[in-house]
Amino acid sequence: MITVVFLLVVGLAGWTISTLMSKGKHQDDITKELGNILESLKLLTSSITALVKLLMKDSIASAKEEDFQPISSNVIDLLKLEKKGDKKAA
């Protein structure tokens, strides 16, 4: 499926470039449409970035302190074991 889409995009790009190089009647219209496509891609990228930021904020806000409690207790236990190992070595 991705290959088909890729081939269509490459084919369309080649057709567009060859039409622009041949200086056809509709060259101005083609360049306007290309500008519209680029503007749409910029807006899509901006929207996706905003969506990812909102999802990250929501995920962080919904995470509770108790979700991280097992992790912090494991870290504290590891630090205690490390200190005991240091005292035995000395």
Short mmCIF file of C-alpha atoms in Angstrom, two decimals:
data_model
loop_
_atom_site.label_atom_id
_atom_site.label_comp_id
_atom_site.label_asym_id
_atom_site.label_seq_id
_atom_site.Cartn_x
_atom_site.Cartn_y
_atom_site.Cartn_z
CA MET A 1 0.00 0.00 0.00
CA ILE A 2 2.78 2.41 0.93
CA THR A 3 4.62 1.47 -2.26
CA VAL A 4 1.58 2.30 -4.37
CA VAL A 5 1.17 5.69 -2.68
CA PHE A 6 4.88 6.38 -3.10
CA LEU A 7 4.75 5.50 -6.80
CA LEU A 8 1.72 7.73 -7.30
CA VAL A 9 3.46 10.66 -5.60
CA VAL A 10 6.63 10.15 -7.64
CA GLY A 11 4.62 9.84 -10.84
CA LEU A 12 2.64 12.99 -10.06
CA ALA A 13 5.83 14.87 -9.21
CA GLY A 14 7.46 13.79 -12.47
CA TRP A 15 4.39 14.74 -14.49
CA THR A 16 4.26 18.14 -12.76
CA ILE A 17 7.95 18.84 -13.36
CA SER A 18 7.74 17.85 -17.01
CA THR A 19 4.66 20.04 -17.49
CA LEU A 20 6.33 23.02 -15.82
CA MET A 21 9.46 22.58 -17.94
CA SER A 22 7.44 22.42 -21.16
CA LYS A 23 5.87 25.78 -20.24
CA GLY A 24 2.29 24.77 -20.93
CA LYS A 25 -0.75 27.04 -20.91
CA HIS A 26 -1.64 26.38 -17.29
CA GLN A 27 1.77 26.94 -15.71
CA ASP A 28 0.49 29.73 -13.44
CA ASP A 29 -2.40 27.57 -12.21
CA ILE A 30 -0.04 24.67 -11.55
CA THR A 31 2.31 26.84 -9.48
CA LYS A 32 -0.66 28.20 -7.49
CA GLU A 33 -1.83 24.66 -6.73
CA LEU A 34 1.69 23.66 -5.70
CA GLY A 35 1.71 26.66 -3.35
CA ASN A 36 -1.63 25.53 -1.90
CA ILE A 37 -0.28 22.02 -1.37
CA LEU A 38 2.82 23.34 0.43
CA GLU A 39 0.68 25.61 2.61
CA SER A 40 -1.57 22.66 3.48
CA LEU A 41 1.47 20.57 4.41
CA LYS A 42 2.71 23.36 6.70
CA LEU A 43 -0.68 23.52 8.41
CA LEU A 44 -0.80 19.73 8.74
CA THR A 45 2.65 19.67 10.31
CA SER A 46 1.68 22.47 12.68
CA SER A 47 -1.53 20.68 13.66
CA ILE A 48 0.25 17.39 14.28
CA THR A 49 2.84 19.15 16.45
CA ALA A 50 0.10 20.86 18.47
CA LEU A 51 -1.74 17.55 18.88
CA VAL A 52 1.40 15.79 20.13
CA LYS A 53 2.04 18.60 22.64
CA LEU A 54 -1.53 18.39 23.94
CA LEU A 55 -1.35 14.62 24.26
CA MET A 56 1.93 14.87 26.15
CA LYS A 57 0.51 17.50 28.51
CA ASP A 58 -2.57 15.38 29.12
CA SER A 59 -0.51 12.26 29.75
CA ILE A 60 1.73 14.06 32.22
CA ALA A 61 -1.20 15.73 33.97
CA SER A 62 -3.14 12.49 34.30
CA ALA A 63 -0.17 10.61 35.73
CA LYS A 64 -0.54 10.46 39.49
CA GLU A 65 2.19 10.44 42.07
CA GLU A 66 1.15 6.95 43.13
CA ASP A 67 1.93 5.70 39.63
CA PHE A 68 5.57 6.56 40.26
CA GLN A 69 5.70 5.29 43.84
CA PRO A 70 6.97 1.77 42.98
CA ILE A 71 9.72 3.28 40.85
CA SER A 72 10.86 5.68 43.56
CA SER A 73 10.81 2.95 46.22
CA ASN A 74 12.93 0.72 43.98
CA VAL A 75 15.43 3.51 43.47
CA ILE A 76 15.58 4.14 47.23
CA ASP A 77 16.11 0.41 47.88
CA LEU A 78 18.91 0.31 45.31
CA LEU A 79 20.59 3.33 46.91
CA LYS A 80 20.37 1.68 50.35
CA LEU A 81 21.98 -1.50 49.00
CA GLU A 82 24.71 0.56 47.34
CA LYS A 83 25.47 2.38 50.62
CA LYS A 84 25.65 -0.93 52.50
CA GLY A 85 28.07 -2.24 49.87
CA ASP A 86 30.25 0.85 50.27
CA LYS A 87 30.36 0.46 54.08
CA LYS A 88 31.36 -3.22 53.81
CA ALA A 89 34.14 -2.40 51.35
CA ALA A 90 35.56 0.23 53.73
#
